[in-house]
Structure formats: C-alpha cells, structure tokens
mmCIF file of C-alpha atoms in Angstrom:
data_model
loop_
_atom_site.group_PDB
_atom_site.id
_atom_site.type_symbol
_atom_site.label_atom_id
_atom_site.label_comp_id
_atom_site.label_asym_id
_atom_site.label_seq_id
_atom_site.Cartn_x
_atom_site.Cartn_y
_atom_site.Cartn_z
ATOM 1 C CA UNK V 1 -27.117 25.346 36.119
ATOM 2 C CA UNK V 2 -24.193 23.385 37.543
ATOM 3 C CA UNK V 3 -25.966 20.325 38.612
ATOM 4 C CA UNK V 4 -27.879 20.482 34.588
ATOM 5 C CA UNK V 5 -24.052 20.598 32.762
ATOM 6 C CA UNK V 6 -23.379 17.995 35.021
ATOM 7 C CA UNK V 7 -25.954 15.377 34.296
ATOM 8 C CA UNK V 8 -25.541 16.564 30.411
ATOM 9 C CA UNK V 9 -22.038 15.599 30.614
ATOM 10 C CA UNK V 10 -23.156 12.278 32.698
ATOM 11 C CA UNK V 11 -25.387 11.466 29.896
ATOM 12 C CA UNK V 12 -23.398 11.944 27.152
ATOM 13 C CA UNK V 13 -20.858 9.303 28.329
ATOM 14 C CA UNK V 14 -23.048 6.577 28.931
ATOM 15 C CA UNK V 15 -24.243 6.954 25.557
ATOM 16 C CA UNK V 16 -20.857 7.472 23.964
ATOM 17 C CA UNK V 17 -19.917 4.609 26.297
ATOM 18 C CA UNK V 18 -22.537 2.420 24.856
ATOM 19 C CA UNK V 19 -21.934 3.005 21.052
ATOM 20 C CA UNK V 20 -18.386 1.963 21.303
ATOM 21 C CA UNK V 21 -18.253 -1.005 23.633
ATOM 22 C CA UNK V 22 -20.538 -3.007 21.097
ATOM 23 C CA UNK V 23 -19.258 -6.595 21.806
ATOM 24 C CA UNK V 24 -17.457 -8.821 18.622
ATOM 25 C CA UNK V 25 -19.432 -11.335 17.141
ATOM 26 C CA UNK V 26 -19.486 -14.949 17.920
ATOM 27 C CA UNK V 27 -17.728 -16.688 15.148
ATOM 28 C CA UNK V 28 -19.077 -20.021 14.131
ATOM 29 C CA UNK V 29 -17.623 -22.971 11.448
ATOM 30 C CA UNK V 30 -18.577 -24.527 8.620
ATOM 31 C CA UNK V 31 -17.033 -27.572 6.689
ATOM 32 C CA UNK V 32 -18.429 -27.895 3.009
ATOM 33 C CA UNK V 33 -18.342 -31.005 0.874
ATOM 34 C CA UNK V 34 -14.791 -30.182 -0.638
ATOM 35 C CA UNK V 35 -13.365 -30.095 3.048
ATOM 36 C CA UNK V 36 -13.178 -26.285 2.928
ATOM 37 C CA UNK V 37 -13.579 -25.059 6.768
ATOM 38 C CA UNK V 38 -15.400 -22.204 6.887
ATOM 39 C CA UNK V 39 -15.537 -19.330 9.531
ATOM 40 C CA UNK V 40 -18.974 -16.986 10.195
ATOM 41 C CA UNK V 41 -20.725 -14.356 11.973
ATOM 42 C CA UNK V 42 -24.076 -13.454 11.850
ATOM 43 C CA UNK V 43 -25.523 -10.551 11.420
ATOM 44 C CA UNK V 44 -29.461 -11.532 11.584
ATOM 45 C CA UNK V 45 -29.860 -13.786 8.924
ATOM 46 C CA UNK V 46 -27.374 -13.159 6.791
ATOM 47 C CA UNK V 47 -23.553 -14.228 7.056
ATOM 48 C CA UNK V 48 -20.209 -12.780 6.810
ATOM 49 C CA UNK V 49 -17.551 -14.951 6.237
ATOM 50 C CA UNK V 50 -14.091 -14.340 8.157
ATOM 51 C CA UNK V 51 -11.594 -17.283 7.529
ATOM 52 C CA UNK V 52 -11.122 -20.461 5.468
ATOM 53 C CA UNK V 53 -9.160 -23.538 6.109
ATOM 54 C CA UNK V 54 -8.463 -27.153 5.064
ATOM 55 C CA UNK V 55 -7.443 -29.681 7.173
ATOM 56 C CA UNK V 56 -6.513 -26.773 10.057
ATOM 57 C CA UNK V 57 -4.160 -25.067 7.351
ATOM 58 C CA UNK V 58 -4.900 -21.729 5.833
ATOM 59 C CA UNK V 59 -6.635 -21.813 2.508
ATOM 60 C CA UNK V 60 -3.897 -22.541 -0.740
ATOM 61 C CA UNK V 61 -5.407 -22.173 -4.045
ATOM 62 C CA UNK V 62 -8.811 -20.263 -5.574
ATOM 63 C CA UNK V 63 -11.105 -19.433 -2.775
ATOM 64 C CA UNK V 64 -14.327 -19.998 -3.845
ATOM 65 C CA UNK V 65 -16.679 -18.091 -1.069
ATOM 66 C CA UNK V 66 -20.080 -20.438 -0.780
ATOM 67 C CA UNK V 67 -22.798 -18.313 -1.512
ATOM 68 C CA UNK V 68 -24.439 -20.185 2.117
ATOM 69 C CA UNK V 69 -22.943 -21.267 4.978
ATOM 70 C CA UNK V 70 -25.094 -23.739 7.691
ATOM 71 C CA UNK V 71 -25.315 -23.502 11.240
ATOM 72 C CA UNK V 72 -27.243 -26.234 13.085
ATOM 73 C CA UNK V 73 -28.776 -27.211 10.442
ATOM 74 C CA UNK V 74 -30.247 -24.161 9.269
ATOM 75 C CA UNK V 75 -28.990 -22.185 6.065
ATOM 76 C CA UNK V 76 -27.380 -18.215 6.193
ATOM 77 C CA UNK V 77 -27.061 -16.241 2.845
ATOM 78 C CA UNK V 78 -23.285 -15.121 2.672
ATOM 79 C CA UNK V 79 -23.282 -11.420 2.039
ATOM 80 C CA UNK V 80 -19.897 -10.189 3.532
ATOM 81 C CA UNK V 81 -16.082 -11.520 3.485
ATOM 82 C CA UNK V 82 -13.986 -10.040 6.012
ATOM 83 C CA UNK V 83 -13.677 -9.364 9.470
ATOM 84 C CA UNK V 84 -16.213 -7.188 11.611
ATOM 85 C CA UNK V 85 -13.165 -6.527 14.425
ATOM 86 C CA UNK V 86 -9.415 -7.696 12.754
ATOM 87 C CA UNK V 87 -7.867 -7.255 16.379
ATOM 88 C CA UNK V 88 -10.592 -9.588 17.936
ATOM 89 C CA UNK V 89 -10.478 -12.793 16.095
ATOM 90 C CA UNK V 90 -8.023 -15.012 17.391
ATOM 91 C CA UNK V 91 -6.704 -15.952 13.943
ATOM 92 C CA UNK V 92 -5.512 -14.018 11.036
ATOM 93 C CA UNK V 93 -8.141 -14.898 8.689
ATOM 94 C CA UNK V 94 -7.346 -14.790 5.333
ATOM 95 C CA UNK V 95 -5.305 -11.412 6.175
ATOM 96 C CA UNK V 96 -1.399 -12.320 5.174
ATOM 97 C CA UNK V 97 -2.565 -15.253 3.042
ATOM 98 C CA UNK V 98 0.101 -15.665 0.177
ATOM 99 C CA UNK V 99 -1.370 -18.889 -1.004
ATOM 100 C CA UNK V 100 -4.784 -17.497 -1.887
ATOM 101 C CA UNK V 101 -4.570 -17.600 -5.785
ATOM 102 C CA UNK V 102 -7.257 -16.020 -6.905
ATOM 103 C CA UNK V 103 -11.302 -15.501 -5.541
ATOM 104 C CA UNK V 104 -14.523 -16.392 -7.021
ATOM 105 C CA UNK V 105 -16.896 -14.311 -5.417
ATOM 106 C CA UNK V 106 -20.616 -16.123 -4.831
ATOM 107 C CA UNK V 107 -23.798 -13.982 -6.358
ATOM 108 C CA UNK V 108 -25.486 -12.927 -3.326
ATOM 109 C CA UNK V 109 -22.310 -10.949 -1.728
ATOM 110 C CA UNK V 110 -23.278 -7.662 -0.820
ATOM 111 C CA UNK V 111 -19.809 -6.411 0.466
ATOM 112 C CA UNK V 112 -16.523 -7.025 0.762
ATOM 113 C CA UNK V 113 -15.667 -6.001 4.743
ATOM 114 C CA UNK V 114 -12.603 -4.297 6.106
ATOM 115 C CA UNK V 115 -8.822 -6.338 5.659
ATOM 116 C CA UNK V 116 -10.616 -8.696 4.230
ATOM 117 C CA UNK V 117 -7.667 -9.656 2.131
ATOM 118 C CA UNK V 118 -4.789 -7.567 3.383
ATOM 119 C CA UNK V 119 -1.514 -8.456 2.135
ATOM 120 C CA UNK V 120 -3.076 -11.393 0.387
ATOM 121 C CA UNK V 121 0.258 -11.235 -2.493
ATOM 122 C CA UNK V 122 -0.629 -14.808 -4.254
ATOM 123 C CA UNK V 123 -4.335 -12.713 -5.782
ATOM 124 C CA UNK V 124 -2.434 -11.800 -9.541
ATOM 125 C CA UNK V 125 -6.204 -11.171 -10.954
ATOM 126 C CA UNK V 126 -9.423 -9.769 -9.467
ATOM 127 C CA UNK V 127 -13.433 -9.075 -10.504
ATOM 128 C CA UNK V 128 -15.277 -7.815 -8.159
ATOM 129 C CA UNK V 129 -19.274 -8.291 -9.611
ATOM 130 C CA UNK V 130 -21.556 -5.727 -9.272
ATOM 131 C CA UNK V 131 -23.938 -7.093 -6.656
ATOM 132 C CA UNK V 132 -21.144 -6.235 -4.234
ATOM 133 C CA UNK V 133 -21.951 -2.824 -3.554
ATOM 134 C CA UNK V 134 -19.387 -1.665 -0.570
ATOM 135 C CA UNK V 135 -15.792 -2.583 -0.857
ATOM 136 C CA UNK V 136 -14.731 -1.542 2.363
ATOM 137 C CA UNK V 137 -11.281 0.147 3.687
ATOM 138 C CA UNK V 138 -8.131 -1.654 3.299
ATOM 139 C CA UNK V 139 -9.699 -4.689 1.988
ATOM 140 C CA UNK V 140 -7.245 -5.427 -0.591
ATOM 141 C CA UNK V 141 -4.411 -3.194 0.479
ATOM 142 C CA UNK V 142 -1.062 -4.683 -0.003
ATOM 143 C CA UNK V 143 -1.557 -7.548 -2.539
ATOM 144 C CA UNK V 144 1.444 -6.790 -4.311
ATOM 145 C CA UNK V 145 1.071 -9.850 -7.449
ATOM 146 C CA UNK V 146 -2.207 -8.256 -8.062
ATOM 147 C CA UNK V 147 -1.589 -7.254 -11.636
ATOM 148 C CA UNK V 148 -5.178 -7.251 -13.062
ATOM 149 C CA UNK V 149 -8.555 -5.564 -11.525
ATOM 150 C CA UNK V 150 -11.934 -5.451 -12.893
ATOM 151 C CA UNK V 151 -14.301 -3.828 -10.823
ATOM 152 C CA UNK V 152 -18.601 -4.314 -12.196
ATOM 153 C CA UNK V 153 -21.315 -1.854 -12.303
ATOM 154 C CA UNK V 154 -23.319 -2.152 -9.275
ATOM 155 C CA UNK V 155 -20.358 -1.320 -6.994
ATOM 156 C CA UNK V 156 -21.374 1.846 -5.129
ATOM 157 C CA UNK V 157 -18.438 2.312 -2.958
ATOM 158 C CA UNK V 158 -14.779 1.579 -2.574
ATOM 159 C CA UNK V 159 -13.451 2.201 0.866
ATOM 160 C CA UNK V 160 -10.162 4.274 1.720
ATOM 161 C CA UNK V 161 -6.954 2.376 1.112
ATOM 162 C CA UNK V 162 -8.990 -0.274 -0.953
ATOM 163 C CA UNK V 163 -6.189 -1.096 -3.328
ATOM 164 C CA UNK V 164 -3.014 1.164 -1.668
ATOM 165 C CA UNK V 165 -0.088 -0.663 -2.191
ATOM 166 C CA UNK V 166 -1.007 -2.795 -4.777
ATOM 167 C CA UNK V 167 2.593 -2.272 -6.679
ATOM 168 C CA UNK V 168 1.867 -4.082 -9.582
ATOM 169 C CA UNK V 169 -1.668 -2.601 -10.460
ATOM 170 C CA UNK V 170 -0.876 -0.608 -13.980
ATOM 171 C CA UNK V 171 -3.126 0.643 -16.142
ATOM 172 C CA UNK V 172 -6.004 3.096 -17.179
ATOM 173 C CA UNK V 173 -8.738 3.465 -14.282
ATOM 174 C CA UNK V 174 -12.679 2.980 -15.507
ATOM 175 C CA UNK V 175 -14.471 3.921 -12.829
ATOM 176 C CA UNK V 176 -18.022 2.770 -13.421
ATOM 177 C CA UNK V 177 -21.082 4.727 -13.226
ATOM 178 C CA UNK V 178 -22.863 2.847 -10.127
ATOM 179 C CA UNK V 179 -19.759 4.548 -7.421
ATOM 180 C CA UNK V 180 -20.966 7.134 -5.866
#
C-alpha cells in the first residue's frame, strides 16, 4: 500500500510540475506603415499584442491596435492586447504608460489580457466593443484620468480588479446583458 501512495504522490507532481512550468512565449516585432513598432506572441494563428513603440520610445498619443500584425511575411489576426506573463517580458509594455491617450480597439479583438494597461493614467475615455468578450484581471486597474467608460454588448466577462482604482470613474453602472 506504501509503495502505491508513493508512486500516487510521484505522479501527481510530475503532472502538477508540468502544468505550471509552461514556458513564456517568444515575442516577435512588427513595424507598420506609420512607424508604430509593434510587439507579438502567437498563440496558433492568432496574435496577441504586448507592447508598442516609435522610434524605440514608448507609444505617446491614441494607440490604434492593428487588427493584423506580419511575421515573415505571413499575416496573424490580432485577438488579444496584453501580456501572457507581465514578470517575463523584458519591457514594461504598455503597463505604466502615461502618454497613451486614448485606444481604438481593431474589430477582430477577442480579449483584452491581464495588465494590459495597468496604470496607463493619460486613457481619460474608454469603449470597449462587444466582440471583445474577456476583459481580463487588472487590465485597466489604476488609470486614474479615466473619467469615461463604455463597455458593448458582446462582452461576456470582466476580470477581477478590471477597473480598481480608477479614481475618477463616476457614474451610474449599465452592466449589459451579454456578462455573464
């Protein structure tokens, strides 16, 4: 009975072992015709977008996420903004990003990852459409200008801490019908 606990407990933390040692993403860049430097993972086919820069400064003014990024000369759907692992990217991102005015989200964006925008406090006004359907945690937690939020049906889910700290958020709440 000994030696069958044993290998149970043997078992159980290789697999543990394997779910959490999944490996960060290999982070690519992208330079579009306006000189906007844009930084990627993939996930399949599909793109998540994790920092943007012009001329090797961080991004000032209205970020407006292309709805494709291109690697090798092949095209990737953007679906996400954000970073898969904050702590492993050797940048900040657009985390801490006072100069990001405002975002125009592209139509294809599916979510809206973790910190994408932490502390972002130059964001005064904010729609998020409804083809995003997961706002994840903290992604907007800390933009302290933002002073306006409209969030679209079609959202399904806003993450914990989504909007904490946003000081100068007043206002009546609508939460649309599409959150579950």
């Amino acid at each position: 009975m000994r030696k069958i606990k044993f290998l149970f407990f043997m078992l159980l933390l290789v697999f543990s072992g394997s779910i959490w040692a999944e490996e960060p993403p290999t982070y690519y860049s992208y330079t579009d015709g306006a000189g906007t430097t844009w930084v990627f993972w993939l996930e399949g086919n599909e793109a998540h977008i994790t920092d943007a820069t012009q001329g090797g400064q961080p991004f000032s003014g209205v970020l407006n996420i292309p709805s494709t990024v291109e690697k090798d000369g092949t095209s990737y759907p953007v679906i996400g903004i954000g970073m898969r692992y904050p702590s492993a990217y050797p940048s900040k991102g657009l985390i801490l990003n006072d100069h990001i005015t405002g975002i125009v989200f592209p139509p294809g964006l599916k979510q809206i990852d973790r910190c994408a925008f932490l502390n972002c406090n130059g964001i005064t006004s904010l729609t998020i459409p409804g083809t995003v359907k997961r706002i994840k945690d903290s992604c907007f937690k800390g933009c302290k200008s933002l002073t306006t939020l409209n969030i679209e049906n079609g959202v399904e889910f806003i993450g914990y801490s989504s909007f904490s700290d946003c000081t100068a958020l007043h206002g009546d709440l609508t939460l649309q019908p599409s959150i579950k």
